[in-house]
Amino acid sequence: MSTQVHGRGLSGPTRSRRLVPAAVAVGAALVLSAATATPLDPAPRQAAAADGAKVLTVAVAQSVDSLSPFLASRLLSTSVHRLMYEYLTNYDPKDNRAIPGLATKWESSPDKLTWTYTIRSNSKWSDGQQATAEDAAWTFNKMMTDEGAATANGSFVSNFEKVTAPSPTELVVRLKKPQATMTALDVPIVPKHVWEKVRDFSKFNNDKSFPVVGNGPFVLTGYKADSYVRLKANKSFWRGSPKFDELVFRYYKDQDAAVAALRKGEVSFVAGSPSLTPAQASALKNADDIKVNDAPGRRFYALATNPGARARNGQKFGDGDPSLLDERVRHALFMAVDRKTIIDKVFQGHAVQGEGYIPPRFSPYFWKPSAGQELAYDPAKAAQLLDQAGYKTNSSGKRLGKDGKPISYRVLCHATDPNDKAVGQYLQEWWSKLGIGVTLDCLDNVSDPWLAGTYDLAFDGWSVNPDPDFVLSIHTCAALPATPKDVGATDNFICDKRYDELYARQLAEYDPVKRAAIVKQAESRLYDLGYMNVMAYPNAVEAYRTDQIKSIQTMPSAAGNIYGQDGYWSWWSAVPADSGGSSDSSSSTGVVIGGIVAAVVLVGAGVFFVMRRRAGVDDRE
């Protein structure tokens, strides 16, 4: 799946997982000329045109899994939530440092078990009510006491002992043990007076009544499944109103159609699925009034094996091939994958070769296997491992399972991702030389078979947040679903006691250098288990119309992505092409941060805990 992934595309915050697919400006010119509704967007837009509204439309290849911040895990969904709701802290778009969000400052007790946040007094909900510490306390307490509310982001509060709001501007969190993510709690804070009316958080998708009350830079005003998400600029947002009046994310199942819409000016931005193909990017670079952004991404692209789906109650389910329970088989399969060919032939250089679980963009946590540990491309050794595991070939060269039948693996594939299909064809070629068959199961929505455990392998990927905690948490035993009927935060049903111990240690370590070392040990353990084969770290390849968007913030500023950021900077900062004044092309567009950072209370020995998960809540992608 892909935190886009998956996005479950599967973004807790961003998860971005692409469990599910992966998984919008009608520019001013289009809006002015649009007289009727379209199949993709049945809501007529003449009203906005008549008002001279500036509409930014982003073409996306991922659909929404839920508009509830308690349930969503796809990159698109969690990206929308960052626009709708404030988090306690945010990330500096220049370098990912933790900066104020709903909280203006924070400090810890000497034992680091009590954290006190000062909640800003100039943030209001879109219905006019004041946002207070009570809203934050209620949000966290609901996640702590309601399993449904903890579906997407429960790992953030599992170590919380007590959360209170002594005053409207004071939030106090008491921990059971130290937790290094206290300045990286990527949890949307919701209005208590609205959400306390929800009866079943496991089923409420927040998509029936509009506008949806929020306090972020945009207000959700409309939604149609597998079609569009519409948001309106929040004119009273404390950091300042967005420059575009309206923001629309429009879903395209066919990426070529999305690119064609960009060429015609029907959309202003194309994110890809999750990136543009090399051919599309090359063609758009020569197009008039279009800029291609090609920068190191925050995603990893992987192949995951079914480790035997199970729930926390010990019950097993699904029908993954039993041969994959043997570590030697998993290692053999990955040693028969030529990563260099994938980079050169599929991504055509718009990616770097995959190794560890966290992309090199997040250098403190980037890990590489040692020479003796690396599962390097070696088909001959892969065949030897399969023989040693007892999976021999017959006279026809077919590799046989313990039941005497030829082994043939089902590989879940995202129908909207051309990379999955291209790599899948290579897998068929490479693994056939081992005597193993491959059937590509390319679906619009891979979530159902993934959650049911009815697959053998699957293309996977997540958008990783600056702090690695979330993307690491989805492989813990605690992330498994409570029962086979439930949905857990797990990415791939992995449950390993040694890995869990390392995860717990990194979470409790405040020293950034020591914590990074433990995170790398956890990555090493995950690599050795062989359940996840990270093949590539794709670039963020996206494009926008310069005759509709004058400037827009990338993250990081020097060379970063626009879509799926750890924050709301891109869409909040975007300047319409027909607006007056000057603006930089792709870096800062007036993001007010420097003076605010000074207000932050540094903790302990002056350490800023800057990093945190959930495209990614890519999310997943």
Coordinates of C-alpha atoms in Angstrom, one line a residue:
M1 CA 0.0 0.0 0.0
S2 CA 1.1 3.3 -0.2
T3 CA 1.1 6.5 3.4
Q4 CA 1.0 7.8 -1.1
V5 CA 0.2 5.7 0.4
H6 CA -0.4 3.7 0.9
G7 CA -2.2 6.5 1.3
R8 CA -4.6 2.9 3.6
G9 CA -2.3 4.9 -0.3
L10 CA -2.6 4.4 3.2
S11 CA -0.9 9.6 5.8
G12 CA -1.6 9.1 9.2
P13 CA -0.6 12.0 9.1
T14 CA 0.5 11.7 5.9
R15 CA -0.1 8.6 7.1
S16 CA 0.5 8.7 3.5
R17 CA 0.3 5.1 2.9
R18 CA -0.9 3.9 -0.4
L19 CA -2.9 1.2 1.0
V20 CA -5.4 2.5 -1.1
P21 CA -4.6 4.2 -4.2
A22 CA -1.7 4.6 -3.4
A23 CA -4.8 7.6 -2.0
V24 CA -7.2 20.3 -7.8
A25 CA -7.1 25.1 -10.0
V26 CA -9.6 25.3 -12.1
G27 CA -7.7 28.4 -13.0
A28 CA -9.4 31.7 -13.3
A29 CA -9.6 31.3 -17.0
L30 CA -11.4 28.0 -16.7
V31 CA -13.7 29.2 -14.0
L32 CA -14.7 32.2 -16.0
S33 CA -15.5 30.1 -19.0
A34 CA -17.3 27.2 -17.2
A35 CA -21.0 27.6 -17.7
T36 CA -22.1 24.2 -16.6
A37 CA -21.3 21.4 -14.3
T38 CA -19.0 18.5 -15.4
P39 CA -19.2 14.8 -14.6
L40 CA -16.2 15.1 -12.3
D41 CA -17.4 18.2 -10.6
P42 CA -21.2 18.4 -10.7
A43 CA -21.3 21.6 -8.8
P44 CA -21.6 24.6 -11.1
R45 CA -19.0 27.2 -10.5
Q46 CA -20.6 30.3 -12.0
A47 CA -21.0 31.8 -8.6
A48 CA -17.3 31.9 -7.9
A49 CA -16.7 33.3 -11.4
A50 CA -19.2 36.0 -10.9
D51 CA -17.5 37.0 -7.7
G52 CA -14.1 37.0 -9.4
A53 CA -13.0 34.3 -7.0
K54 CA -9.5 32.9 -7.6
V55 CA -9.7 29.1 -7.6
L56 CA -6.7 26.8 -7.4
T57 CA -7.4 23.2 -8.6
V58 CA -5.0 20.4 -7.9
A59 CA -5.3 17.2 -9.9
V60 CA -4.7 14.1 -7.7
A61 CA -4.5 10.4 -8.4
Q62 CA -5.7 9.3 -5.0
S63 CA -9.2 9.3 -3.5
V64 CA -10.2 10.2 0.0
D65 CA -10.5 7.3 2.5
S66 CA -12.2 9.4 5.2
L67 CA -12.6 13.1 6.0
S68 CA -12.5 12.2 9.7
P69 CA -9.1 13.0 11.2
F70 CA -9.6 10.1 13.5
L71 CA -9.8 7.6 10.7
A72 CA -7.9 8.9 7.7
S73 CA -4.6 7.5 6.6
R74 CA -4.2 8.3 2.9
L75 CA -1.9 11.2 2.0
L76 CA -4.7 13.2 0.3
S77 CA -7.0 12.9 3.3
T78 CA -4.4 13.8 5.8
S79 CA -3.2 16.7 3.6
V80 CA -6.8 18.0 3.6
H81 CA -6.9 17.8 7.4
R82 CA -3.7 19.9 7.7
L83 CA -5.6 22.6 5.8
M84 CA -8.8 22.2 8.0
Y85 CA -7.4 21.9 11.5
E86 CA -4.5 23.3 13.4
Y87 CA -2.0 20.9 15.2
L88 CA -0.2 21.9 18.4
T89 CA 3.0 22.4 16.4
N90 CA 4.0 22.8 12.8
Y91 CA 7.2 22.4 10.8
D92 CA 9.3 25.2 9.4
P93 CA 9.1 24.9 5.6
K94 CA 12.8 25.8 5.3
D95 CA 14.3 23.0 7.4
N96 CA 11.5 21.0 9.2
R97 CA 12.2 22.5 12.7
A98 CA 9.3 22.4 15.1
I99 CA 7.5 25.8 15.3
P100 CA 4.3 27.0 16.9
G101 CA 0.9 26.0 15.6
L102 CA -2.1 26.1 17.9
A103 CA 0.4 26.2 20.7
T104 CA 2.6 29.3 20.9
K105 CA 5.2 27.7 23.3
W106 CA 5.8 24.6 25.4
E107 CA 7.9 23.3 28.2
S108 CA 8.5 20.1 30.2
S109 CA 9.0 19.3 33.8
P110 CA 12.5 18.3 34.9
D111 CA 11.6 14.6 34.7
K112 CA 10.1 15.3 31.2
L113 CA 6.9 13.5 32.2
T114 CA 4.7 16.6 32.3
W115 CA 4.4 18.9 29.2
T116 CA 2.6 22.3 29.3
Y117 CA 1.5 24.0 26.1
T118 CA 0.4 27.6 25.9
I119 CA -2.6 27.7 23.5
R120 CA -2.8 30.8 21.3
S121 CA -5.7 33.2 22.0
N122 CA -6.1 34.4 18.4
S123 CA -7.3 31.1 16.8
K124 CA -11.1 30.8 16.2
W125 CA -13.2 28.1 14.8
S126 CA -14.9 28.9 11.5
D127 CA -18.3 29.1 13.3
G128 CA -16.9 32.0 15.4
Q129 CA -16.2 30.2 18.6
Q130 CA -12.8 30.5 20.3
A131 CA -10.4 27.5 20.0
T132 CA -9.1 26.7 23.4
A133 CA -7.0 24.2 25.4
E134 CA -10.2 22.3 26.2
D135 CA -10.6 21.4 22.5
A136 CA -7.1 19.9 22.5
A137 CA -7.6 18.1 25.8
W138 CA -10.9 16.7 24.5
T139 CA -9.3 15.5 21.3
F140 CA -6.5 13.7 23.1
N141 CA -8.8 12.2 25.7
K142 CA -11.2 10.9 23.1
M143 CA -8.3 9.1 21.4
M144 CA -7.2 7.7 24.7
T145 CA -10.6 6.3 25.6
D146 CA -12.3 5.5 22.3
E147 CA -10.7 2.8 20.2
G148 CA -12.5 4.1 17.1
A149 CA -11.1 7.6 17.7
A150 CA -7.6 6.1 18.0
T151 CA -7.7 4.3 14.6
A152 CA -5.4 6.6 12.7
N153 CA -3.3 8.4 15.3
G154 CA -3.6 6.3 18.4
S155 CA 0.2 5.7 18.7
F156 CA 0.7 9.4 19.7
V157 CA -1.4 9.1 22.8
S158 CA -0.8 5.5 23.9
N159 CA 1.8 6.7 26.4
F160 CA -0.4 9.6 27.7
E161 CA -1.5 9.1 31.4
K162 CA -3.6 12.2 31.7
V163 CA -4.5 15.3 29.7
T164 CA -6.1 18.4 31.2
A165 CA -6.9 22.0 30.4
P166 CA -6.5 24.1 33.6
S167 CA -7.4 27.2 31.6
P168 CA -8.5 28.2 28.0
T169 CA -4.8 28.8 27.1
E170 CA -3.1 26.0 29.1
L171 CA -2.9 22.4 28.1
V172 CA -1.1 19.9 30.4
V173 CA -0.1 16.4 29.2
R174 CA 1.1 13.9 31.8
L175 CA 3.1 10.9 30.4
K176 CA 3.6 7.4 31.7
K177 CA 7.2 7.5 30.6
P178 CA 9.4 9.9 28.5
Q179 CA 8.2 10.5 24.9
A180 CA 10.4 12.2 22.3
T181 CA 7.6 13.2 20.0
M182 CA 6.0 15.8 22.2
T183 CA 6.8 18.6 19.8
A184 CA 5.8 16.5 16.9
L185 CA 2.3 15.4 17.8
D186 CA 0.8 15.3 14.3
V187 CA -2.8 15.1 15.5
P188 CA -5.5 17.5 14.2
I189 CA -7.2 19.3 17.0
V190 CA -10.9 19.3 16.5
P191 CA -13.7 21.5 18.0
K192 CA -15.2 19.8 21.1
H193 CA -18.6 21.5 20.7
V194 CA -18.9 19.9 17.3
W195 CA -17.3 16.5 17.7
E196 CA -18.7 15.6 21.1
K197 CA -22.0 14.9 19.3
V198 CA -20.5 12.0 17.3
R199 CA -21.7 8.7 18.6
D200 CA -19.5 6.1 16.7
F201 CA -16.1 7.4 15.8
S202 CA -15.3 4.2 13.9
K203 CA -18.0 4.9 11.3
F204 CA -18.3 8.7 11.2
N205 CA -16.6 10.1 8.1
N206 CA -17.3 13.8 8.5
D207 CA -18.6 14.1 4.9
K208 CA -22.3 14.8 5.1
S209 CA -22.7 18.3 6.4
F210 CA -20.9 21.4 5.1
P211 CA -19.2 23.7 5.8
V212 CA -17.1 21.6 8.3
V213 CA -16.1 23.7 11.3
G214 CA -12.3 24.0 11.5
N215 CA -9.6 26.6 12.4
G216 CA -7.0 26.0 9.7
P217 CA -6.2 28.1 6.6
F218 CA -9.1 26.6 4.7
V219 CA -12.6 25.5 5.4
L220 CA -14.0 22.3 3.9
T221 CA -17.1 23.3 1.9
G222 CA -17.9 20.4 -0.4
Y223 CA -17.0 16.8 -1.2
K224 CA -18.0 14.0 -3.6
A225 CA -16.4 10.6 -3.3
D226 CA -13.9 9.7 -6.1
S227 CA -14.5 13.2 -7.6
Y228 CA -13.5 16.3 -5.7
V229 CA -12.8 18.0 -2.3
R230 CA -13.6 21.7 -2.2
L231 CA -12.2 24.1 0.4
K232 CA -12.7 27.9 0.9
A233 CA -10.1 30.3 2.2
N234 CA -10.4 31.0 5.9
K235 CA -10.3 34.8 5.9
S236 CA -9.8 34.9 9.7
F237 CA -6.9 32.4 9.9
W238 CA -4.5 33.7 12.5
R239 CA -1.4 33.5 10.3
G240 CA -3.2 35.3 7.5
S241 CA -5.7 34.4 4.8
P242 CA -4.6 32.2 1.8
K243 CA -4.2 34.2 -1.5
F244 CA -6.5 31.9 -3.4
D245 CA -10.2 32.1 -2.5
E246 CA -10.9 28.5 -3.1
L247 CA -8.9 25.3 -3.3
V248 CA -10.2 22.1 -5.1
F249 CA -8.6 18.7 -5.1
R250 CA -9.9 16.9 -8.2
Y251 CA -9.5 13.1 -8.6
Y252 CA -8.3 11.7 -11.9
K253 CA -8.1 7.9 -12.3
D254 CA -6.1 8.4 -15.5
Q255 CA -2.8 10.3 -14.9
D256 CA -2.5 11.1 -18.6
A257 CA -5.9 12.8 -18.4
A258 CA -4.8 14.8 -15.5
V259 CA -1.7 16.0 -17.5
A260 CA -3.9 16.8 -20.4
A261 CA -6.1 18.9 -18.1
L262 CA -3.0 20.8 -17.0
R263 CA -2.0 21.5 -20.5
K264 CA -5.5 22.9 -21.3
G265 CA -5.4 25.0 -18.2
E266 CA -8.3 23.1 -16.7
V267 CA -6.3 22.5 -13.6
S268 CA -3.4 24.4 -12.2
F269 CA -1.3 21.7 -10.6
V270 CA -0.7 18.0 -11.1
A271 CA 0.6 15.9 -8.3
G272 CA 0.9 12.5 -10.1
S273 CA 0.3 9.1 -8.7
P274 CA 2.2 10.0 -6.6
S275 CA 4.6 11.5 -9.1
L276 CA 4.6 12.3 -12.8
T277 CA 6.2 9.6 -15.0
P278 CA 9.5 10.5 -16.6
A279 CA 7.9 10.8 -20.0
Q280 CA 5.2 13.1 -18.7
A281 CA 7.7 15.3 -16.9
S282 CA 10.0 15.5 -20.0
A283 CA 7.1 16.5 -22.2
L284 CA 5.8 19.1 -19.8
K285 CA 9.3 20.7 -19.4
N286 CA 8.9 22.0 -23.0
A287 CA 5.3 23.2 -22.6
D288 CA 4.5 26.9 -22.4
D289 CA 3.4 28.4 -19.1
I290 CA 4.2 25.1 -17.2
K291 CA 6.9 24.5 -14.6
V292 CA 8.0 21.1 -13.5
N293 CA 9.2 20.7 -9.9
D294 CA 11.6 17.7 -9.6
A295 CA 13.1 17.4 -6.2
P296 CA 14.2 14.8 -3.6
G297 CA 11.0 13.3 -2.2
R298 CA 9.9 12.2 1.3
R299 CA 8.6 8.8 0.1
F300 CA 9.9 5.3 -0.1
Y301 CA 8.8 2.8 -2.7
A302 CA 8.7 -0.8 -1.5
L303 CA 7.6 -4.3 -2.0
A304 CA 5.9 -5.8 1.1
T305 CA 5.3 -9.5 1.8
N306 CA 2.3 -10.9 3.7
P307 CA 3.8 -12.1 7.0
G308 CA 0.7 -13.9 7.9
A309 CA -2.2 -11.6 8.7
R310 CA -3.2 -11.7 12.4
A311 CA -5.0 -9.7 15.0
R312 CA -3.9 -8.7 18.5
N313 CA -6.2 -11.4 20.0
G314 CA -4.0 -13.9 18.3
Q315 CA -6.5 -14.9 15.6
K316 CA -5.0 -15.4 12.1
F317 CA -6.8 -14.6 8.9
G318 CA -6.1 -14.1 5.2
D319 CA -4.6 -16.5 2.8
G320 CA -1.0 -15.4 2.2
D321 CA 1.3 -18.1 0.8
P322 CA 2.9 -20.0 3.7
S323 CA 6.3 -20.1 1.9
L324 CA 6.7 -16.4 2.7
L325 CA 6.8 -17.2 6.4
D326 CA 10.3 -18.4 5.8
E327 CA 12.9 -15.6 6.1
R328 CA 15.1 -17.3 3.6
V329 CA 12.4 -17.2 1.0
R330 CA 11.8 -13.5 1.6
H331 CA 15.5 -12.8 1.3
A332 CA 15.7 -14.8 -1.9
L333 CA 12.9 -12.8 -3.5
F334 CA 14.5 -9.5 -2.7
M335 CA 17.9 -10.7 -3.9
A336 CA 16.3 -11.4 -7.2
V337 CA 15.2 -7.7 -7.5
D338 CA 17.6 -5.5 -9.5
R339 CA 17.1 -2.1 -7.9
K340 CA 19.5 -0.4 -10.3
T341 CA 17.3 -1.5 -13.2
I342 CA 14.3 -0.1 -11.5
I343 CA 16.0 3.3 -11.0
D344 CA 17.3 3.4 -14.5
K345 CA 14.5 1.9 -16.5
V346 CA 11.3 2.6 -14.5
F347 CA 12.1 5.9 -12.8
Q348 CA 14.6 6.9 -15.4
G349 CA 16.8 8.6 -12.9
H350 CA 14.0 10.5 -11.0
A351 CA 14.8 8.4 -7.9
V352 CA 17.7 7.0 -5.9
Q353 CA 18.2 3.4 -5.0
G354 CA 16.3 2.2 -1.9
E355 CA 18.0 0.7 1.1
G356 CA 16.8 1.6 4.6
Y357 CA 13.3 2.4 5.6
I358 CA 13.7 6.2 5.9
P359 CA 14.6 8.3 2.8
P360 CA 18.0 10.1 2.7
R361 CA 16.1 13.5 2.8
F362 CA 15.8 12.9 6.6
S363 CA 19.6 12.5 7.1
P364 CA 19.7 12.0 10.9
Y365 CA 17.7 8.8 10.5
F366 CA 18.9 7.6 7.1
W367 CA 20.4 4.1 7.4
K368 CA 22.3 1.8 5.0
P369 CA 22.9 -1.9 5.5
S370 CA 26.5 -3.1 5.9
A371 CA 28.2 -4.9 3.1
G372 CA 27.7 -8.2 4.8
Q373 CA 24.1 -7.5 5.6
E374 CA 22.9 -6.1 2.3
L375 CA 20.5 -8.2 0.2
A376 CA 22.3 -7.3 -3.0
Y377 CA 21.1 -8.4 -6.4
D378 CA 22.3 -12.0 -6.7
P379 CA 19.9 -14.3 -8.6
A380 CA 22.2 -17.3 -8.2
K381 CA 22.4 -16.9 -4.4
A382 CA 18.6 -16.4 -4.3
A383 CA 18.1 -19.7 -6.0
Q384 CA 20.4 -21.4 -3.5
L385 CA 18.5 -19.9 -0.6
L386 CA 15.2 -21.3 -2.0
D387 CA 16.8 -24.7 -2.4
Q388 CA 18.1 -24.6 1.2
A389 CA 14.6 -23.7 2.4
G390 CA 13.3 -26.9 0.8
Y391 CA 11.6 -25.3 -2.2
K392 CA 13.1 -27.2 -5.1
T393 CA 12.4 -27.0 -8.8
N394 CA 10.8 -29.8 -10.8
S395 CA 11.8 -31.1 -14.2
S396 CA 10.0 -28.2 -15.9
G397 CA 11.9 -25.6 -13.8
K398 CA 8.9 -24.7 -11.6
R399 CA 9.6 -24.0 -8.0
L400 CA 7.4 -26.2 -5.8
G401 CA 5.7 -25.4 -2.5
K402 CA 5.5 -27.9 0.4
D403 CA 2.2 -29.0 -1.0
G404 CA 3.9 -30.1 -4.2
K405 CA 2.2 -27.4 -6.3
P406 CA 4.1 -24.7 -8.3
I407 CA 4.6 -21.5 -6.4
S408 CA 2.9 -18.5 -7.9
Y409 CA 2.6 -15.2 -6.0
R410 CA -0.2 -12.7 -6.2
V411 CA 1.2 -9.2 -6.1
L412 CA -1.2 -6.3 -5.2
C413 CA -0.7 -3.4 -7.6
H414 CA -2.2 0.1 -7.7
A415 CA -4.1 0.5 -11.0
T416 CA -3.4 4.2 -11.0
D417 CA 0.4 3.9 -10.5
P418 CA 2.3 3.1 -13.8
N419 CA 5.4 2.4 -11.7
D420 CA 3.7 -0.6 -10.1
K421 CA 2.8 -2.1 -13.4
A422 CA 6.3 -1.5 -14.9
V423 CA 8.1 -3.0 -11.9
G424 CA 5.6 -5.8 -11.8
Q425 CA 6.6 -6.9 -15.3
Y426 CA 10.2 -7.0 -14.2
L427 CA 9.2 -9.1 -11.2
Q428 CA 7.6 -11.6 -13.5
E429 CA 10.8 -11.8 -15.5
W430 CA 13.2 -12.0 -12.6
W431 CA 11.2 -14.4 -10.5
S432 CA 10.4 -16.7 -13.4
K433 CA 14.1 -17.4 -13.5
L434 CA 13.7 -18.7 -10.0
G435 CA 10.9 -20.9 -11.1
I436 CA 8.3 -18.7 -9.4
G437 CA 5.1 -17.4 -11.1
V438 CA 3.8 -13.9 -10.6
T439 CA 0.2 -12.6 -11.1
L440 CA -0.2 -8.9 -10.9
D441 CA -3.5 -7.9 -9.2
C442 CA -3.9 -4.3 -10.2
L443 CA -6.9 -2.6 -8.5
D444 CA -8.3 0.8 -8.1
N445 CA -8.6 0.1 -4.4
V446 CA -6.2 -2.3 -2.9
S447 CA -7.3 -1.6 0.7
D448 CA -9.9 -4.4 0.9
P449 CA -7.6 -7.3 0.0
W450 CA -4.8 -5.7 2.0
L451 CA -6.8 -5.3 5.2
A452 CA -8.2 -8.8 4.7
G453 CA -4.8 -10.3 4.3
T454 CA -5.8 -11.9 0.9
Y455 CA -2.5 -11.2 -0.9
D456 CA 1.0 -12.6 -1.1
L457 CA 3.0 -9.4 -1.8
A458 CA 2.1 -5.8 -2.5
F459 CA 3.6 -2.6 -3.7
D460 CA 3.9 -0.3 -0.7
G461 CA 5.1 3.1 0.1
W462 CA 4.7 5.9 2.7
S463 CA 5.4 9.6 2.8
V464 CA 7.7 9.9 5.8
N465 CA 7.4 12.7 8.3
P466 CA 10.4 14.6 9.7
D467 CA 10.0 12.6 12.9
P468 CA 10.2 8.9 12.2
D469 CA 8.0 7.7 15.0
F470 CA 4.8 7.2 13.1
V471 CA 6.2 5.4 10.2
L472 CA 8.0 3.1 12.6
S473 CA 4.9 2.6 14.8
I474 CA 2.9 1.0 12.0
H475 CA 5.1 -2.1 12.2
T476 CA 4.6 -2.7 16.0
C477 CA 2.5 -5.4 17.5
A478 CA 0.3 -2.8 19.0
A479 CA -0.7 -1.6 15.6
L480 CA -2.4 -4.9 14.7
P481 CA -6.2 -4.8 14.5
A482 CA -7.8 -5.9 17.8
T483 CA -9.7 -8.6 15.9
P484 CA -9.9 -9.7 12.3
K485 CA -13.1 -7.6 12.0
D486 CA -11.4 -4.4 13.1
V487 CA -9.0 -2.0 11.3
G488 CA -5.7 -1.4 12.9
A489 CA -2.9 1.1 12.2
T490 CA -0.7 -1.7 11.0
D491 CA 0.9 -1.3 7.5
N492 CA 1.7 -5.0 6.9
F493 CA 0.8 -7.1 10.0
I494 CA 4.4 -7.2 11.1
C495 CA 4.8 -8.1 14.8
D496 CA 8.3 -8.8 16.1
K497 CA 9.3 -8.5 19.8
R498 CA 12.8 -7.3 19.1
Y499 CA 11.6 -4.6 16.8
D500 CA 9.0 -3.5 19.4
E501 CA 11.7 -3.1 22.0
L502 CA 13.8 -0.9 19.7
Y503 CA 10.7 1.1 18.8
A504 CA 9.9 1.7 22.5
R505 CA 13.5 2.8 23.2
Q506 CA 13.6 5.4 20.5
L507 CA 10.3 6.8 21.6
A508 CA 11.6 7.3 25.1
E509 CA 15.0 8.8 24.2
Y510 CA 15.2 12.6 24.2
D511 CA 18.9 12.9 23.2
P512 CA 18.6 13.3 19.4
V513 CA 21.9 11.6 18.6
K514 CA 21.2 8.6 20.8
R515 CA 17.6 8.4 19.5
A516 CA 18.8 8.4 15.8
A517 CA 21.1 5.5 16.6
I518 CA 18.2 3.5 18.0
V519 CA 16.0 4.4 15.1
K520 CA 18.7 3.0 12.8
Q521 CA 18.9 -0.2 14.8
A522 CA 15.1 -0.6 14.3
E523 CA 15.5 0.0 10.6
S524 CA 18.3 -2.7 10.5
R525 CA 16.0 -5.1 12.3
L526 CA 13.2 -4.4 9.9
Y527 CA 15.5 -5.0 7.0
D528 CA 16.8 -8.3 8.3
L529 CA 13.3 -9.6 8.8
G530 CA 12.8 -9.2 5.1
Y531 CA 9.1 -8.3 5.2
M532 CA 9.8 -4.9 3.5
N533 CA 12.0 -4.5 0.4
V534 CA 12.6 -0.7 -0.1
M535 CA 13.4 -0.5 -3.8
A536 CA 13.6 3.3 -4.4
Y537 CA 13.2 6.8 -3.0
P538 CA 11.3 8.5 -5.7
N539 CA 11.7 12.2 -6.4
A540 CA 8.7 14.5 -6.1
V541 CA 7.9 15.2 -9.7
E542 CA 5.0 17.5 -10.1
A543 CA 4.0 20.4 -12.4
Y544 CA 1.9 23.6 -12.3
R545 CA 0.8 26.4 -14.6
T546 CA 2.8 29.6 -14.1
D547 CA 0.0 31.6 -15.8
Q548 CA -2.2 30.6 -12.9
I549 CA 0.2 30.3 -10.0
K550 CA 2.7 33.1 -9.6
S551 CA 4.7 31.5 -6.8
I552 CA 4.3 28.7 -4.3
Q553 CA 6.3 27.4 -1.3
T554 CA 8.3 24.2 -1.6
M555 CA 9.4 22.2 1.5
P556 CA 12.2 22.3 2.2
S557 CA 12.7 25.6 0.5
A558 CA 15.9 24.8 -1.2
A559 CA 14.7 21.8 -3.0
G560 CA 11.5 20.2 -1.9
N561 CA 8.0 19.0 -2.7
I562 CA 4.8 21.0 -3.1
Y563 CA 2.1 18.4 -2.8
G564 CA 1.8 16.4 0.5
Q565 CA 4.0 18.6 2.7
D566 CA 4.4 18.4 6.5
G567 CA 2.2 21.4 6.9
Y568 CA -0.1 23.7 4.8
W569 CA 2.7 26.0 3.4
S570 CA 2.2 25.3 -0.4
W571 CA -1.5 26.0 -0.7
W572 CA -1.5 28.7 2.0
S573 CA 1.4 30.6 0.3
A574 CA 0.3 30.1 -3.3
V575 CA 0.0 33.5 -5.1
P576 CA -2.4 33.8 -8.1
A577 CA -0.6 34.8 -11.3
D578 CA -2.8 37.8 -11.8
S579 CA -2.2 39.3 -8.3
G580 CA -0.2 42.4 -7.9
G581 CA 3.1 42.7 -6.0
S582 CA 6.3 40.7 -6.3
S583 CA 7.0 37.2 -5.1
D584 CA 9.7 34.6 -5.2
S585 CA 9.2 31.7 -7.7
S586 CA 9.3 28.7 -5.5
S587 CA 10.6 29.4 -2.1
S588 CA 9.3 31.6 0.7
T589 CA 6.1 33.6 -0.1
G590 CA 5.8 35.5 3.1
V591 CA 5.8 32.6 5.6
V592 CA 6.0 34.4 9.0
I593 CA 8.2 32.1 11.1
G594 CA 11.4 33.7 12.3
G595 CA 9.9 35.9 15.0
I596 CA 7.6 33.2 16.1
V597 CA 10.3 30.6 16.7
A598 CA 11.8 32.8 19.3
A599 CA 8.8 32.3 21.4
V600 CA 9.3 28.5 21.6
V601 CA 10.7 27.3 24.9
L602 CA 13.5 24.9 24.3
V603 CA 13.6 21.7 26.3
G604 CA 16.3 20.1 28.4
A605 CA 19.7 21.0 27.0
G606 CA 18.2 23.3 24.4
V607 CA 17.1 20.5 22.1
F608 CA 14.4 21.2 19.5
F609 CA 12.5 18.0 18.8
V610 CA 11.8 18.8 15.3
M611 CA 10.7 15.6 13.8
R612 CA 7.7 13.6 13.6
R613 CA 5.8 11.3 11.5
R614 CA 2.1 10.5 8.6
A615 CA 2.1 11.4 5.1
G616 CA 2.1 11.1 6.5
V617 CA -0.1 10.4 7.9
D618 CA 1.8 9.3 3.2
D619 CA 1.3 9.2 3.9
R620 CA 0.7 6.8 3.1
E621 CA 0.6 7.5 -0.4

